CSV table of C-alpha atoms in Angstrom, one decimal:
chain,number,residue,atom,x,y,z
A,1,UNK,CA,97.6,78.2,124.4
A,2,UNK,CA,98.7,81.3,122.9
A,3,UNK,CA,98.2,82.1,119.4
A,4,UNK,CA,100.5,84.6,118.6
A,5,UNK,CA,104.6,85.4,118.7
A,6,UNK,CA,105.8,88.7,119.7
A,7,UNK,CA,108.0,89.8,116.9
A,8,UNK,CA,108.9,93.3,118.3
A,9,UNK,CA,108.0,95.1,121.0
A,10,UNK,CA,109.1,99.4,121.3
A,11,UNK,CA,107.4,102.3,121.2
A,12,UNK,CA,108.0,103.7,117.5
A,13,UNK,CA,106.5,107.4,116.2
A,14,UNK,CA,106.0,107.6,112.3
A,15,UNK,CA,109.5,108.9,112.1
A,16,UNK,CA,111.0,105.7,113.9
A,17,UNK,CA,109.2,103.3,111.7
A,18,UNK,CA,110.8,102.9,108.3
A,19,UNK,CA,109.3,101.4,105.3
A,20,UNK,CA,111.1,100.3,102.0
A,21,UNK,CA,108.6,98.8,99.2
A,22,UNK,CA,109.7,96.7,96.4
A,23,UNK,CA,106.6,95.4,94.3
A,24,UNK,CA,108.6,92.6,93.4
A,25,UNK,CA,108.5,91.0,96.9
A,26,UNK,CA,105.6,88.7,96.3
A,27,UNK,CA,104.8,85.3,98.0
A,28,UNK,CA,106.5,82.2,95.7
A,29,UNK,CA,105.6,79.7,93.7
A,30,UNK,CA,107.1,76.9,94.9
A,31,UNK,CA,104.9,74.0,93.5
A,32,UNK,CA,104.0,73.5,89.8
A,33,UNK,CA,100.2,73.5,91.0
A,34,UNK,CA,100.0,76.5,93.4
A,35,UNK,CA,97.9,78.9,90.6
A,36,UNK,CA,94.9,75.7,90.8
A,37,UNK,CA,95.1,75.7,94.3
A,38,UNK,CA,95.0,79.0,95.1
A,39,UNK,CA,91.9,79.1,92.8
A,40,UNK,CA,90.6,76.3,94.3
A,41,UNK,CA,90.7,77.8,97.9
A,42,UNK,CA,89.4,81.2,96.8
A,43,UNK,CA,86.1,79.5,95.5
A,44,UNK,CA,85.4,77.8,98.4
A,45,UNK,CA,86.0,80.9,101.0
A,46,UNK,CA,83.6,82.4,98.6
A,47,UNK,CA,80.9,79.8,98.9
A,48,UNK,CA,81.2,79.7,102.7
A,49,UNK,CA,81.1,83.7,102.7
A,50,UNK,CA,78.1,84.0,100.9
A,51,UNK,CA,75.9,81.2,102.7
A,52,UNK,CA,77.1,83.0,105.9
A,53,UNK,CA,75.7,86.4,103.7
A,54,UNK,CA,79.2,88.3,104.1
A,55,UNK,CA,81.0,89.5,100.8
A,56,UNK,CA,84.5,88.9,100.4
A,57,UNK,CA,86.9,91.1,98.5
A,58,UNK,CA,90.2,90.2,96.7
A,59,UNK,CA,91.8,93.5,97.4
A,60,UNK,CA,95.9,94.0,97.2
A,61,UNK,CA,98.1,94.3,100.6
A,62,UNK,CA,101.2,95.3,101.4
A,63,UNK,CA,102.9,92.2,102.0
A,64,UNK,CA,105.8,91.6,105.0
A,65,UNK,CA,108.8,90.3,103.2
A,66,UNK,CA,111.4,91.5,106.7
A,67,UNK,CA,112.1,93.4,109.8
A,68,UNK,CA,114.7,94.5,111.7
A,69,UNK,CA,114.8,96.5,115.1
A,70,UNK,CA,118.1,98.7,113.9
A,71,UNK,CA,120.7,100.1,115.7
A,72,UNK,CA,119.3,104.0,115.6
A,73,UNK,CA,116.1,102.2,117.1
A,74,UNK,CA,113.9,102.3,114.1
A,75,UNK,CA,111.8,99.7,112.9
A,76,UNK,CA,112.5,99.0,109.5
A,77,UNK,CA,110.1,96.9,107.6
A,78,UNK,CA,110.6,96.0,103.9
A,79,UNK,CA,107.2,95.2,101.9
A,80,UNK,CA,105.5,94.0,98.7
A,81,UNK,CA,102.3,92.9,97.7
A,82,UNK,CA,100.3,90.2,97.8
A,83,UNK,CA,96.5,90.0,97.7
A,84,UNK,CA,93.5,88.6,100.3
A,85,UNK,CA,92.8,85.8,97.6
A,86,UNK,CA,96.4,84.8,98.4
A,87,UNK,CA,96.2,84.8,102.0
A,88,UNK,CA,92.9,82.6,101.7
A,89,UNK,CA,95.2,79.7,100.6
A,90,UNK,CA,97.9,81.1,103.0
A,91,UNK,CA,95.7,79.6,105.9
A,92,UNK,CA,94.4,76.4,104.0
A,93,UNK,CA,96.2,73.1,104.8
A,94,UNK,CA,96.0,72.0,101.1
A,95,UNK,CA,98.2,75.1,100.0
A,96,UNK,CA,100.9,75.7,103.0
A,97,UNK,CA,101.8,72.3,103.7
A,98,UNK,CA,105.5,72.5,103.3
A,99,UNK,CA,106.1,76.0,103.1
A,100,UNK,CA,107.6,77.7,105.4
A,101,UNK,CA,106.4,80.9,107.1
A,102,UNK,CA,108.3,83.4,105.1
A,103,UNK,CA,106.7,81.1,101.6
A,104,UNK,CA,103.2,82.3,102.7
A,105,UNK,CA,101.3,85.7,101.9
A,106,UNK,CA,102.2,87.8,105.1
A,107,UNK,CA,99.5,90.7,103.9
A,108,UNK,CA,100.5,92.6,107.3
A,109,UNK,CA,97.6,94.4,108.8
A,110,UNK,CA,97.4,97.7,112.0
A,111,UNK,CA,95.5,97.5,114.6
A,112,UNK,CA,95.0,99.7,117.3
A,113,UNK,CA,93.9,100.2,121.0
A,114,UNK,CA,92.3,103.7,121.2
A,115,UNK,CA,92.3,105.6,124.6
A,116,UNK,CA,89.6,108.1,125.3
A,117,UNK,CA,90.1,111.4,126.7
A,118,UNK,CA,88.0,110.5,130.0
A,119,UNK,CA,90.4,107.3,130.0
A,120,UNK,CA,88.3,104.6,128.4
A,121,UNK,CA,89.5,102.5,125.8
A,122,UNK,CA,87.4,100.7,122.9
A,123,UNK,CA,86.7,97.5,122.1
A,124,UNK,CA,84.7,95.8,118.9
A,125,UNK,CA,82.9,92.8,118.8
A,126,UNK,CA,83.3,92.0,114.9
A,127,UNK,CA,80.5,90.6,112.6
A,128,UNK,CA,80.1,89.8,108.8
A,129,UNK,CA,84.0,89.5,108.7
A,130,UNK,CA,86.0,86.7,107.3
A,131,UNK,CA,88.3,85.4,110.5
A,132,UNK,CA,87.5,85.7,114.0
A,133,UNK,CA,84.1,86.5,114.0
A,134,UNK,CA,82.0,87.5,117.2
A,135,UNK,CA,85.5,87.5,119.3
A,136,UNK,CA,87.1,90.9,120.9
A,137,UNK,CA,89.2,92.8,119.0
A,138,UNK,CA,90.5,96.2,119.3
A,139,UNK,CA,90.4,98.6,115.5
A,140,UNK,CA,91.8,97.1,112.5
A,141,UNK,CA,92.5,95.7,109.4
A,142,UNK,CA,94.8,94.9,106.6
A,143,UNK,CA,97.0,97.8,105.0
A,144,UNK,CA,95.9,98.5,101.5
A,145,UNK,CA,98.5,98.8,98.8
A,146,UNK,CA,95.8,101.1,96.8
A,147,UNK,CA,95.1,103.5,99.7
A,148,UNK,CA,97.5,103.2,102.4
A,149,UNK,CA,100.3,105.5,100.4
A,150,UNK,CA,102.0,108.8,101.4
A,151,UNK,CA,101.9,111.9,99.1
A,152,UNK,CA,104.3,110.4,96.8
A,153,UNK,CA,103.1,107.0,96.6
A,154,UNK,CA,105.1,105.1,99.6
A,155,UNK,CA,103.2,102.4,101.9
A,156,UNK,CA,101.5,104.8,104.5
A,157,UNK,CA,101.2,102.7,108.1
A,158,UNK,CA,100.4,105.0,110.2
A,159,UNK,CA,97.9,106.1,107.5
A,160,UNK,CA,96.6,102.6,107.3
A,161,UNK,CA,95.2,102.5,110.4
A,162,UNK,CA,94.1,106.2,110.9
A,163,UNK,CA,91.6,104.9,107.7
A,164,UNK,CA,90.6,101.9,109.4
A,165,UNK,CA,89.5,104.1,112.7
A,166,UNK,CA,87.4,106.5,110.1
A,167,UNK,CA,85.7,103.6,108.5
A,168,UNK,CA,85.4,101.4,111.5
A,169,UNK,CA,84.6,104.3,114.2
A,170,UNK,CA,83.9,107.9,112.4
A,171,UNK,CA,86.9,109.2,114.0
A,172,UNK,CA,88.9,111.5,112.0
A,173,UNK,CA,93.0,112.4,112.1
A,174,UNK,CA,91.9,115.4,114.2
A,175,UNK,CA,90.5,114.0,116.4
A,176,UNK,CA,94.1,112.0,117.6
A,177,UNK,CA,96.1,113.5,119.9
A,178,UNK,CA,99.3,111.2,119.9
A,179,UNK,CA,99.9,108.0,118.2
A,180,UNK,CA,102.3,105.4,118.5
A,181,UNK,CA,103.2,101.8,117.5
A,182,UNK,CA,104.2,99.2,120.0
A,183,UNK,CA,105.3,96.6,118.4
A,184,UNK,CA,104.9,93.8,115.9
A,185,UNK,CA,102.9,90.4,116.0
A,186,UNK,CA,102.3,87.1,114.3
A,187,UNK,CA,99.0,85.5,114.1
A,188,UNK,CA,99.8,82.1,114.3
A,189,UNK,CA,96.1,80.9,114.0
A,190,UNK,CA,95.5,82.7,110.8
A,191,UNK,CA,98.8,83.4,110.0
A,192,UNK,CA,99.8,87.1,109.5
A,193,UNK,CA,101.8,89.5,110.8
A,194,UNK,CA,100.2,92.8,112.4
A,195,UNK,CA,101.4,96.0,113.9
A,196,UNK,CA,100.1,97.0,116.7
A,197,UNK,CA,99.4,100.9,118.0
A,198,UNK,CA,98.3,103.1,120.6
A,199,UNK,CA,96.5,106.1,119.6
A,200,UNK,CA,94.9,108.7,122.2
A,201,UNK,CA,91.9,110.7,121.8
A,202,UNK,CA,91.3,114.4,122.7
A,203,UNK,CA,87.3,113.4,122.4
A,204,UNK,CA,85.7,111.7,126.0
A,205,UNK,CA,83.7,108.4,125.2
A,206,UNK,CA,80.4,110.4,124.8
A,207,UNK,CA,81.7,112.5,122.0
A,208,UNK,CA,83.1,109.0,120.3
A,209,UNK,CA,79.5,106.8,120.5
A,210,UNK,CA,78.2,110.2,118.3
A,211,UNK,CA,80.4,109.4,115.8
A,212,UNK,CA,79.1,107.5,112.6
A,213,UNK,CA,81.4,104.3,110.9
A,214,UNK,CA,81.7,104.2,107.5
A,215,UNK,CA,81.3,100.4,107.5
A,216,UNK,CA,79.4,97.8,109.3
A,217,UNK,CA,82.0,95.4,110.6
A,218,UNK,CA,81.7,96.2,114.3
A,219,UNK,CA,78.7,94.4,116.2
A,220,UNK,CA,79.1,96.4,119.0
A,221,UNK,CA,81.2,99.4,120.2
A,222,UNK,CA,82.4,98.6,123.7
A,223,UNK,CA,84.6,100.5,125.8
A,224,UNK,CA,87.0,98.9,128.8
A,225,UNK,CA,88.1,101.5,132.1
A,226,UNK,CA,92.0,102.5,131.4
A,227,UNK,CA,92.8,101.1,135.0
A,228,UNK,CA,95.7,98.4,135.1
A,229,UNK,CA,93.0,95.9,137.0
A,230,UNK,CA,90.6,96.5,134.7
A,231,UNK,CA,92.6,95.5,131.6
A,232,UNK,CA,93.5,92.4,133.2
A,233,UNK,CA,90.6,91.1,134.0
A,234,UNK,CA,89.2,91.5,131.0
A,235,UNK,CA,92.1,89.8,129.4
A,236,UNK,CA,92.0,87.0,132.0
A,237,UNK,CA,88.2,86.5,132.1
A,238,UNK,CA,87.9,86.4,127.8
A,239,UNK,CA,91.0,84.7,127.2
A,240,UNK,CA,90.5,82.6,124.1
A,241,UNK,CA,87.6,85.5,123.0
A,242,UNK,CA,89.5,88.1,122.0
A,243,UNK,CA,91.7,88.0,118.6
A,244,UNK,CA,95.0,86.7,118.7
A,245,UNK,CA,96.1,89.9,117.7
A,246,UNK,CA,93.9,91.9,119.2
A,247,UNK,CA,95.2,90.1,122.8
A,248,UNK,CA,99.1,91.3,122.3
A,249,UNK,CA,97.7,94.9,121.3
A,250,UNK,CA,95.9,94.9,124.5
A,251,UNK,CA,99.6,94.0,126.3
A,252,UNK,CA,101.7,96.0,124.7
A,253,UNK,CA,99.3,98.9,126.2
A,254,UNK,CA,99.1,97.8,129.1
A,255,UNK,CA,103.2,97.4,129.6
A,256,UNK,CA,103.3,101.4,128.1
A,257,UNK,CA,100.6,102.6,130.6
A,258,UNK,CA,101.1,100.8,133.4
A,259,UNK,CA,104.6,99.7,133.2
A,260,UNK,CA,106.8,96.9,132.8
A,261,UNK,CA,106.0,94.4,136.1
A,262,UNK,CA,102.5,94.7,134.7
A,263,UNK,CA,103.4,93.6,131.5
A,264,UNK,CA,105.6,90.9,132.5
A,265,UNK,CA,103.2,89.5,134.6
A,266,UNK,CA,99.9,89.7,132.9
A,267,UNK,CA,101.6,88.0,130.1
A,268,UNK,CA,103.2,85.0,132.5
A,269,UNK,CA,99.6,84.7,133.4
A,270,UNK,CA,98.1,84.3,130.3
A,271,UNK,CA,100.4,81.8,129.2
């Protein structure tokens, strides 16, 4: 079973991926209830958090209200906000019953695969996280309407997930020598939509375990050989343990490194 759609998929630099933001764009009301229910699902995320001992935070989040691949290439995605308490009841039966996918939160979240300069690429085994706990994933999170911002105050993406490399890995901008996103995903188990990057290293593997994270989320830093059989056996062997947006990340690599038969294939495979 696959648990994600492939929305787009393109190689985009920061100046091929647009962004408009209107703070209006927020998820709807459509039920005369939702407020109570909302509430009612944040309390008991909340109580399952803390008898697993992992906080939960209600932060805000850019929120995916569209997309479009346009004709200059550029992907163009417009945004507003929404909140993780909002996405909570996103994912709860009780709450999106009847809605569909464009009535839910969307909070859109980055993730990358990171290539090493000695050709290794990294991969997290998360802990003390809300979804998807103990499975593969490669670096990410959920853009920040706060933080992820330019220096006059537009949604920052690229941004987004050079912060979520410093907290989750140590590594700083200077330490990237190209990055690039490859597309965009939906999680259909817990749904959201993600964009997915590629961002290369000018440090070998060595120089990266030195490094110290600014959070605790990862269990364990792992690292995968940037060879074409290497990659797919790793996605064929944990199929089903690795994120479901973590899994099209590692594919849409895959397709840029080692070209398009791969790609095609390895996902035919997996299907």
């Amino acid at each position: 079973m696959r648990e994600f759609e492939i929305l787009v998929r393109g190689c985009f630099d920061a100046g091929r991926l647009v962004v408009s933001f209107d703070e209006r764009l927020r998820m709807p009301r459509t039920q005369h209830d939702d407020e109570d229910c909302i509430e009612a699902c944040w309390r008991q995320k909340m109580q399952e958090m803390q008898q697993r001992g992992a906080a939960l935070y209600n932060g805000t989040l850019y929120r995916l209200a569209n997309w479009e691949v346009r004709l200059d290439g550029c992907l163009w995605l417009e945004l507003g906000v929404t909140s993780y308490k909002e996405y909570v009841a996103s994912r709860d039966a009780r709450f999106a019953q009847g809605r569909g996918r464009r009535e839910l939160s969307n909070p859109l979240a980055v993730c990358s695969v990171i290539e090493t300069a000695d050709g290794q690429l990294l991969i997290e085994r998360r802990r003390g996280v809300d979804v998807y706990e103990g499975r593969y994933h490669v670096i990410g999170g959920f853009s920040e309407s706060e933080r992820d911002r330019d220096n006059v105050g537009q949604p920052d993406l690229f941004g987004a997930i050079q912060r979520e490399i410093r907290e989750e890995t140590g590594l700083r901008s200077e330490d990237i020598v190209r990055q690039l996103c490859l597309g965009l995903v939906y999680d259909l188990m817990m749904p959201h939509p993600e964009l997915c990057f590629l961002t290369c290293l000018r440090l070998p593997l060595e120089e990266v375990r030195q490094r110290q994270p600014e959070d605790r989320e990862i269990e364990r830093l792992l690292s995968l050989p940037a060879r074409a059989e290497s990659l797919r056996s790793f996605l064929f062997t944990h199929h089903g343990q690795i994120s479901a947006t973590g899994e099209p990340a590692l594919l849409f690599y895959g397709g840029w490194r080692f070209g398009e038969a791969w790609y095609a294939e390895t996902l035919w495979r997996l299907t």
